[in-house]
PDB file of C-alpha atoms in Angstrom:
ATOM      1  CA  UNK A  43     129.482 107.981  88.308  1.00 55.00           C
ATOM      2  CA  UNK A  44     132.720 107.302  87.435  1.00 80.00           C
ATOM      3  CA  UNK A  45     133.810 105.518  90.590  1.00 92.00           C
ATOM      4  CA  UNK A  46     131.022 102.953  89.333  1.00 95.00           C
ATOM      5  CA  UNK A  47     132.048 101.931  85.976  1.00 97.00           C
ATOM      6  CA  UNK A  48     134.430  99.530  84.894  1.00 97.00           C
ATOM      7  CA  UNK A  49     137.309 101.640  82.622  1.00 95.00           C
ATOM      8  CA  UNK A  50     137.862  99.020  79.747  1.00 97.00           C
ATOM      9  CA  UNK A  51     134.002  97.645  79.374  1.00 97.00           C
ATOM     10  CA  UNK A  52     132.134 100.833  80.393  1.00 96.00           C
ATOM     11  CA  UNK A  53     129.467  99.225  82.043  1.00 97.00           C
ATOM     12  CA  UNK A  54     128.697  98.611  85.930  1.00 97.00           C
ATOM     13  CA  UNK A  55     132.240  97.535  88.183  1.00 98.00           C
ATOM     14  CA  UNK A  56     131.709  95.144  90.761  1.00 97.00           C
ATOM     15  CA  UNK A  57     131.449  97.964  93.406  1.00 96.00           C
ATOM     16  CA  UNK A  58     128.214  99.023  92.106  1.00 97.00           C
ATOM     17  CA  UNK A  59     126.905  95.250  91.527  1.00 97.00           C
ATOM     18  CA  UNK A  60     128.205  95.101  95.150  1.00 96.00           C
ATOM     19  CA  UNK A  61     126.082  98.521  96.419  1.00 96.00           C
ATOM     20  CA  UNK A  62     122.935  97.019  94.386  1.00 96.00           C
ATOM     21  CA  UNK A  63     122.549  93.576  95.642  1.00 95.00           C
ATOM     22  CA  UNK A  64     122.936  95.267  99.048  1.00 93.00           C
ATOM     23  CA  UNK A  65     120.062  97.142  98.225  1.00 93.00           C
ATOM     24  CA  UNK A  66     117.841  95.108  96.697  1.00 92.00           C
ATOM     25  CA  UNK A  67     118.720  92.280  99.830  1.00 90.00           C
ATOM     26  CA  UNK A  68     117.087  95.512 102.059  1.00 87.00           C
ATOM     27  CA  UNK A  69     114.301  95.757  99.848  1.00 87.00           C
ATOM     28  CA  UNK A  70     113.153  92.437  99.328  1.00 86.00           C
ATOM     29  CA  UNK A  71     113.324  92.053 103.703  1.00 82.00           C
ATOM     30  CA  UNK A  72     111.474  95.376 104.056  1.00 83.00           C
ATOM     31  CA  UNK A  73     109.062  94.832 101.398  1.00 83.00           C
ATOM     32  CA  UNK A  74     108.853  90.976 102.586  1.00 80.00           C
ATOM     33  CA  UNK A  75     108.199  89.691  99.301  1.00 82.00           C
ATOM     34  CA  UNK A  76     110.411  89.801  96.537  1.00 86.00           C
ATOM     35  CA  UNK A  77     113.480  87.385  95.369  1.00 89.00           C
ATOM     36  CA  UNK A  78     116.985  88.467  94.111  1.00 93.00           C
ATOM     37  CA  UNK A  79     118.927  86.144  91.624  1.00 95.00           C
ATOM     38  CA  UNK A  80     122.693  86.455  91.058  1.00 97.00           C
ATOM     39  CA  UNK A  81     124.226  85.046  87.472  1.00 98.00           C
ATOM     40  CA  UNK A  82     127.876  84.660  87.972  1.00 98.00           C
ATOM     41  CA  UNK A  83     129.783  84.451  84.429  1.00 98.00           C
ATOM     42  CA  UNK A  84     133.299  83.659  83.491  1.00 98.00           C
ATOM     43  CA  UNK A  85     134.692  83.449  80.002  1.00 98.00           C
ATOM     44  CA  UNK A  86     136.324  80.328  79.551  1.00 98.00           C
ATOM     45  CA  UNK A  87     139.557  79.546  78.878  1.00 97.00           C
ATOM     46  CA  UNK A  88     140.893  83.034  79.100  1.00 98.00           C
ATOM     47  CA  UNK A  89     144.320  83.021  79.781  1.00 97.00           C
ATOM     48  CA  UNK A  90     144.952  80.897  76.830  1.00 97.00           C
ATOM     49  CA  UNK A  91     142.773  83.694  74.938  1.00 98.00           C
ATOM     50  CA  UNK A  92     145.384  85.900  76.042  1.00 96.00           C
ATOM     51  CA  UNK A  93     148.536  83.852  75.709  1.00 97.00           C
ATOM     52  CA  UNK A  94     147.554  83.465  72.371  1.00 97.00           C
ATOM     53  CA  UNK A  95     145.707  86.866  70.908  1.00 98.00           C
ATOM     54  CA  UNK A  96     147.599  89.056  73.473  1.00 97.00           C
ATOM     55  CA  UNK A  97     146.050  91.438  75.440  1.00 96.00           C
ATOM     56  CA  UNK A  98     144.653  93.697  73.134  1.00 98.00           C
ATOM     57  CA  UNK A  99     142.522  91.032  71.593  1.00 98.00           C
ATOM     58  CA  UNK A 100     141.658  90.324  75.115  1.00 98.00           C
ATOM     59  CA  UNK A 101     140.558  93.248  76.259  1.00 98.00           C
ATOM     60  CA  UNK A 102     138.629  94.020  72.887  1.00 98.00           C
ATOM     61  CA  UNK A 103     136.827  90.497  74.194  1.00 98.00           C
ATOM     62  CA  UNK A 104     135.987  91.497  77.308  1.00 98.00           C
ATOM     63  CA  UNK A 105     134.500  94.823  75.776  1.00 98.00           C
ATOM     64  CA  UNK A 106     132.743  92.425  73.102  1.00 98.00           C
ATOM     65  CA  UNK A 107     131.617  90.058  76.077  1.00 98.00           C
ATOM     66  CA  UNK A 108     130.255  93.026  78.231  1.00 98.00           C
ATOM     67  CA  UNK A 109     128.588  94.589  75.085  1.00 98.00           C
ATOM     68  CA  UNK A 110     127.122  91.210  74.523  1.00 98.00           C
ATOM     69  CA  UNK A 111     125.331  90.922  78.071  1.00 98.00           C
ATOM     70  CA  UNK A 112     124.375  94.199  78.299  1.00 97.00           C
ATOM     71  CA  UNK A 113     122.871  93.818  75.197  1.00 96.00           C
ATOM     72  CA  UNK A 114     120.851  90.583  75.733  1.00 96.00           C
ATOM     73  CA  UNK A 115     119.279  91.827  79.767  1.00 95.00           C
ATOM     74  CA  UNK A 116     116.155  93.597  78.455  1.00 87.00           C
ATOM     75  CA  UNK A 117     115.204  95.282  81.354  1.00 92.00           C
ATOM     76  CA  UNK A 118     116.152  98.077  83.171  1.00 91.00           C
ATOM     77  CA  UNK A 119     115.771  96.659  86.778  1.00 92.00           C
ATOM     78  CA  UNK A 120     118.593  93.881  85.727  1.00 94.00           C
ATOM     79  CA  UNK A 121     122.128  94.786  85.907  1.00 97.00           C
ATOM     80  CA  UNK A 122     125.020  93.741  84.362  1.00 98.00           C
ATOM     81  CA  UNK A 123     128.776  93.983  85.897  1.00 98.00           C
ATOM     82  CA  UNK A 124     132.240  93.470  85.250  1.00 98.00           C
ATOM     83  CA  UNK A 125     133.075  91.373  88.642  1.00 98.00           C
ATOM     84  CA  UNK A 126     136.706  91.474  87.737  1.00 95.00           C
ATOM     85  CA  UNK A 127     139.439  89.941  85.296  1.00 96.00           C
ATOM     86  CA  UNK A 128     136.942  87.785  82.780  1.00 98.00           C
ATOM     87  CA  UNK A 129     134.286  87.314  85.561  1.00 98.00           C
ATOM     88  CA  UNK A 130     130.979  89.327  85.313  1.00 98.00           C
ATOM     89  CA  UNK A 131     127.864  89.417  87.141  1.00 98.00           C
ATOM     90  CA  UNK A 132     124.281  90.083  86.578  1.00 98.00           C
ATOM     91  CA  UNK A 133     121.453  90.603  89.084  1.00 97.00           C
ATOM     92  CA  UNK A 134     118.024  89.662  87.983  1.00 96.00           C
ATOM     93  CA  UNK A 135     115.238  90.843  90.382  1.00 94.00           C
ATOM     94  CA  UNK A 136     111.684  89.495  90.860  1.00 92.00           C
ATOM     95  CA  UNK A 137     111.753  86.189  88.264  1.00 93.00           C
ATOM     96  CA  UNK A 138     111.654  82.262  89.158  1.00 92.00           C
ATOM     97  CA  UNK A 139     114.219  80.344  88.636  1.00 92.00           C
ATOM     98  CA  UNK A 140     113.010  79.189  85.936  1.00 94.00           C
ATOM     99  CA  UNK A 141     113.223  82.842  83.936  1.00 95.00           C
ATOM    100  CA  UNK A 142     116.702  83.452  85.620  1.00 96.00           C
ATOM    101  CA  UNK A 143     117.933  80.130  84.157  1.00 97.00           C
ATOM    102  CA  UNK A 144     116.483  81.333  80.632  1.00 97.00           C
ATOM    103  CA  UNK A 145     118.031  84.363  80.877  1.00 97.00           C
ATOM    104  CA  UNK A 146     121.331  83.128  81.843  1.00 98.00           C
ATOM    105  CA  UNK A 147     121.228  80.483  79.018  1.00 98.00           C
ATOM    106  CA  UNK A 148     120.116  83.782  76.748  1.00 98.00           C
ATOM    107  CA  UNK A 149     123.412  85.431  77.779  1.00 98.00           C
ATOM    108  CA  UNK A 150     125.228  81.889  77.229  1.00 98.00           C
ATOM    109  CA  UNK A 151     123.992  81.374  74.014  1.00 98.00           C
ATOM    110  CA  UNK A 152     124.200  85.883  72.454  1.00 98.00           C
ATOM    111  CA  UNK A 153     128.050  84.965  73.284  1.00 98.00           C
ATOM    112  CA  UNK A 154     128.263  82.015  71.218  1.00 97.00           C
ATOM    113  CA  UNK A 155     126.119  83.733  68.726  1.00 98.00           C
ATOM    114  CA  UNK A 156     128.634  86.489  68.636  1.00 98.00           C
ATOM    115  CA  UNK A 157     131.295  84.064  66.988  1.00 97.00           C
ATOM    116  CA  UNK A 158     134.139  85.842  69.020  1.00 98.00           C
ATOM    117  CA  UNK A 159     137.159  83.419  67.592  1.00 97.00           C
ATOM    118  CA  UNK A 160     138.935  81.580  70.317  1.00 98.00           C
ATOM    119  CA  UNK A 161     141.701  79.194  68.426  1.00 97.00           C
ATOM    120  CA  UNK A 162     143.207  78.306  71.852  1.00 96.00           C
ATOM    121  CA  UNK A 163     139.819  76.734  73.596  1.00 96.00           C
ATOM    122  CA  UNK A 164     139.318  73.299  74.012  1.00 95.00           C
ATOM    123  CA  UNK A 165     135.929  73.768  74.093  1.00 94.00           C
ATOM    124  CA  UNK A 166     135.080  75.311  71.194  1.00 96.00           C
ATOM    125  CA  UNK A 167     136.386  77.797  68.295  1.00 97.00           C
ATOM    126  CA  UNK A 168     135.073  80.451  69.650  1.00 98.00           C
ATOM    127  CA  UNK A 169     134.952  82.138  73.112  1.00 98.00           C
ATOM    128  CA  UNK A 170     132.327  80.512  75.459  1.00 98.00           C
ATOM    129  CA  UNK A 171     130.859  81.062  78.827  1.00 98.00           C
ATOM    130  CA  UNK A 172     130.534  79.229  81.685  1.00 98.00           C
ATOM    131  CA  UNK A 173     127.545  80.363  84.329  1.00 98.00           C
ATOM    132  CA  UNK A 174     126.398  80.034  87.946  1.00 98.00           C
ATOM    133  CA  UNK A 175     122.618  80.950  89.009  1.00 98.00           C
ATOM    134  CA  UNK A 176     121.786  81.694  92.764  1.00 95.00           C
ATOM    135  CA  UNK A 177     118.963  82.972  94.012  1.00 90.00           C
ATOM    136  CA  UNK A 178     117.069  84.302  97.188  1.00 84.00           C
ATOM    137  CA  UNK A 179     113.764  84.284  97.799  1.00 81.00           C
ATOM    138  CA  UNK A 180     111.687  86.181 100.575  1.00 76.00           C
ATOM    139  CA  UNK A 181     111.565  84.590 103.925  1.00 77.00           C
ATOM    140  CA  UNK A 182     115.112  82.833 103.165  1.00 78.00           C
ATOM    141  CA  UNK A 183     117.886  82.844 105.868  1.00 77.00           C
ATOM    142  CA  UNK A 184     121.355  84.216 104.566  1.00 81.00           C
ATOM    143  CA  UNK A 185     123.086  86.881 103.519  1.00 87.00           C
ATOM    144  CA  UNK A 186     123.998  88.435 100.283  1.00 90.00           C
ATOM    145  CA  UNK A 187     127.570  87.102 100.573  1.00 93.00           C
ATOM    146  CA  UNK A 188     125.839  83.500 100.911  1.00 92.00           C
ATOM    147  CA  UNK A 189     124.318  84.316  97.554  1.00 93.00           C
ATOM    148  CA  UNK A 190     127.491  85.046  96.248  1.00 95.00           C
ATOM    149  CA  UNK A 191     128.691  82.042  97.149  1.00 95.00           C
ATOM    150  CA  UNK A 192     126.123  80.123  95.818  1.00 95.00           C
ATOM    151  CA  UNK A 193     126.270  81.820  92.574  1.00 97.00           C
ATOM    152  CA  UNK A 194     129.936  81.033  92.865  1.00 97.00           C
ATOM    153  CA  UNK A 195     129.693  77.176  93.391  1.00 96.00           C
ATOM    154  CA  UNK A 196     127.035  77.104  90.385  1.00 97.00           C
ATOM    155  CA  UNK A 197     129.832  78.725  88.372  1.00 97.00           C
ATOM    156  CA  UNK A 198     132.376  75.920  89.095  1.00 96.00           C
ATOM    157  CA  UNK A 199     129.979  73.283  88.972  1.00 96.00           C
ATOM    158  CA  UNK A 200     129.279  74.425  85.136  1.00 97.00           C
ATOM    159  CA  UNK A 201     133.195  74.600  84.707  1.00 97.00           C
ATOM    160  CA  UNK A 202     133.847  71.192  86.085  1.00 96.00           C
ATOM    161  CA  UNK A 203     131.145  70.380  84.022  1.00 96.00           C
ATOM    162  CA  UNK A 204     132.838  70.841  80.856  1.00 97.00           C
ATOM    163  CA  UNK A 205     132.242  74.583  80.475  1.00 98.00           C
ATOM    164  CA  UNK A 206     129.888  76.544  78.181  1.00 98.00           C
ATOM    165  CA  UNK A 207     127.016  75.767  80.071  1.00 98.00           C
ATOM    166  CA  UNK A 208     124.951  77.150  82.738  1.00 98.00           C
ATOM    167  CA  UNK A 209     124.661  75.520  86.346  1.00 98.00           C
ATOM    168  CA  UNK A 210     122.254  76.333  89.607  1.00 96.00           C
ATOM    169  CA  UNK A 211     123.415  74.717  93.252  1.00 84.00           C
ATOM    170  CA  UNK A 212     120.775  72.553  94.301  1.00 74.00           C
ATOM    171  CA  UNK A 213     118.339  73.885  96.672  1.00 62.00           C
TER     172      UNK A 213
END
């Protein structure tokens, strides 16, 4: 179990996210129905976070942050991930885009709720979150690494954006 958790956050490392998507990729193409969506988050402005709180503070954020998103996925099929530094990822199985959007503005919105103070943002005073939705539906071609990716360009569309907001790639 162990080799599966993140050591500071204590919830899912992004070796298990990794092992998961894999799996649930398999299952939708056996199963031939299904879809997988992929919610890629970074906290922004981090390294000012740091530079100012040091990185005590900023670990005790990223355990805040994960404690946060765990918090606000309410079910048990969904799983949330440190993906490394101030990145983490959640899969959401079996919803529209629609839903996944919702949820990822749920997650968006528990972290501002959480009033984590962030002196150093430009954004705002408090820490904020920037996200990227991808998804793949049955009968799709790809690969989970192309859902990654999408996730991924979501994530710096929102960040070019402005940050503290929630993006989807067209498509």
């Amino acid at each position: 179990r162990d080799a599966r958790v993140d050591g500071l956050t204590e919830i899912d490392n992004r070796r298990e996210f990794q092992f998961r998507v894999e799996q649930e990729w398999h299952r939708v193409l056996d199963c031939q129905h299904g879809s997988i969506r992929v919610l890629l988050i970074d906290l922004d402005n981090f390294k000012p976070y740091n530079d100012n709180y040091g990185h005590l503070a900023g670990d005790a954020c990223l355990k805040r942050a994960a404690s946060v998103f765990k918090s606000s996925v309410k079910r048990s099929s969904d799983l949330v991930a440190r993906y490394g530094g101030e990145e983490f990822a959640v899969l959401v199985l079996d919803v529209s885009q629609e839903q996944a959007l919702e949820i990822a503005e749920r997650l968006r919105g528990a972290l501002l709720e959480d009033a984590i103070e962030h002196q150093a943002s430009p954004v705002h005073d408090c820490v904020t979150a920037s996200i990227g939705v991808a998804r793949i539906d049955y009968g799709a071609s790809g690969s989970v690494s192309d859902l990654i990716k999408l996730a991924d360009d979501g994530l710096y569309a929102a960040k070019g954006n402005g940050r503290n907001q929630v993006q989807a790639p067209p498509g």
